[in-house]
């Protein structure tokens, strides 16, 4: 029986991965800062970085579904041995390195440095490390982009975008990411490298949002505005405490094509993500639970 150690198991990707590991007969240890109920094949350890408690000396695979920088720092000094280490990063490492926003540039820098540290540590130990970089994640009502759009639209009864929000996007479902992580734990993936994980369909930003609104009950309308009017409405929303984190760079990126190649992941991981066919339940907040996923 294989054993796995999972960080970020209570998150949106981690929960989907835990279900697959348990269904596949793995013995799983998962970390959480909150008390959670154990399940068949699953034992929760309460704690987190920098010194998670009760870890064994060796496992077959370590999965990180949380912040990559915190995990890389822990892994660099951890004594636990593992044949494979699979960690989620983000395609933001490609996208935000040249942003005009210092905070976004810092995100890209920390991702880049965390990847380098993870690969260097694994290489020194003779272990196989793989980084998985999702694009725009959705699926269980816990993402910070499409679910937030759905919530704002439900509150207002409509949604607005600038007319030139035509940049291409590849939204990816959490279940496809969990499948990729599981495949990376036993497949022919090349260690010491990262794999971009886009969704199975490339579509304009406007069309992506339109599909989200169309799947809601009742369906809601998308209004396209001149940029000047959009910015004026956004300023009013910010004054009311809404969308304060929607920066000028984030607005500008709505025009940019953020497209990534799934070919290497398809070749090495059998990665075959679904097309973007959203349903209303994918943007509903999950019910609180202390048990296994």
Coordinates of C-alpha atoms in Angstrom, one line a residue, residues 145-146 149 152 158-167 169 204-213 221-231 233-234 246 250-251 254-255:
X145 CA -12.0 34.7 -10.1
X146 CA -15.0 33.0 -11.8
X149 CA -17.7 37.0 -10.9
X152 CA -21.0 39.8 -8.0
X158 CA -25.9 41.6 -14.2
X159 CA -22.2 41.9 -14.9
X160 CA -20.1 44.5 -16.8
X161 CA -16.8 44.2 -18.7
X162 CA -14.9 46.5 -20.9
X163 CA -15.6 46.0 -24.6
X164 CA -12.0 45.1 -25.3
X165 CA -11.8 42.2 -22.8
X166 CA -11.0 39.8 -25.6
X167 CA -7.8 38.2 -24.4
X169 CA -8.2 32.2 -21.5
X204 CA -12.0 35.0 -25.2
X205 CA -12.4 36.5 -21.7
X206 CA -15.8 37.9 -22.7
X207 CA -17.1 34.5 -23.8
X208 CA -15.8 32.8 -20.7
X209 CA -17.7 35.3 -18.5
X210 CA -20.8 35.0 -20.7
X211 CA -20.9 31.2 -20.2
X212 CA -20.6 31.7 -16.4
X213 CA -23.5 34.1 -16.4
X221 CA -26.8 39.4 -18.8
X222 CA -23.3 40.6 -19.6
X223 CA -23.0 44.3 -20.5
X224 CA -20.0 45.5 -22.5
X225 CA -18.9 49.1 -21.8
X226 CA -16.4 51.6 -23.2
X227 CA -13.3 51.5 -21.0
X228 CA -13.8 55.0 -19.6
X229 CA -17.3 54.1 -18.4
X230 CA -16.1 50.8 -17.0
X231 CA -13.3 52.5 -15.0
X233 CA -18.1 52.3 -12.5
X234 CA -15.2 50.4 -11.0
X246 CA -8.9 44.6 -9.2
X250 CA -5.5 43.1 -14.0
X251 CA -7.9 45.1 -16.1
X254 CA -8.2 41.2 -19.9
X255 CA -7.0 42.2 -23.4

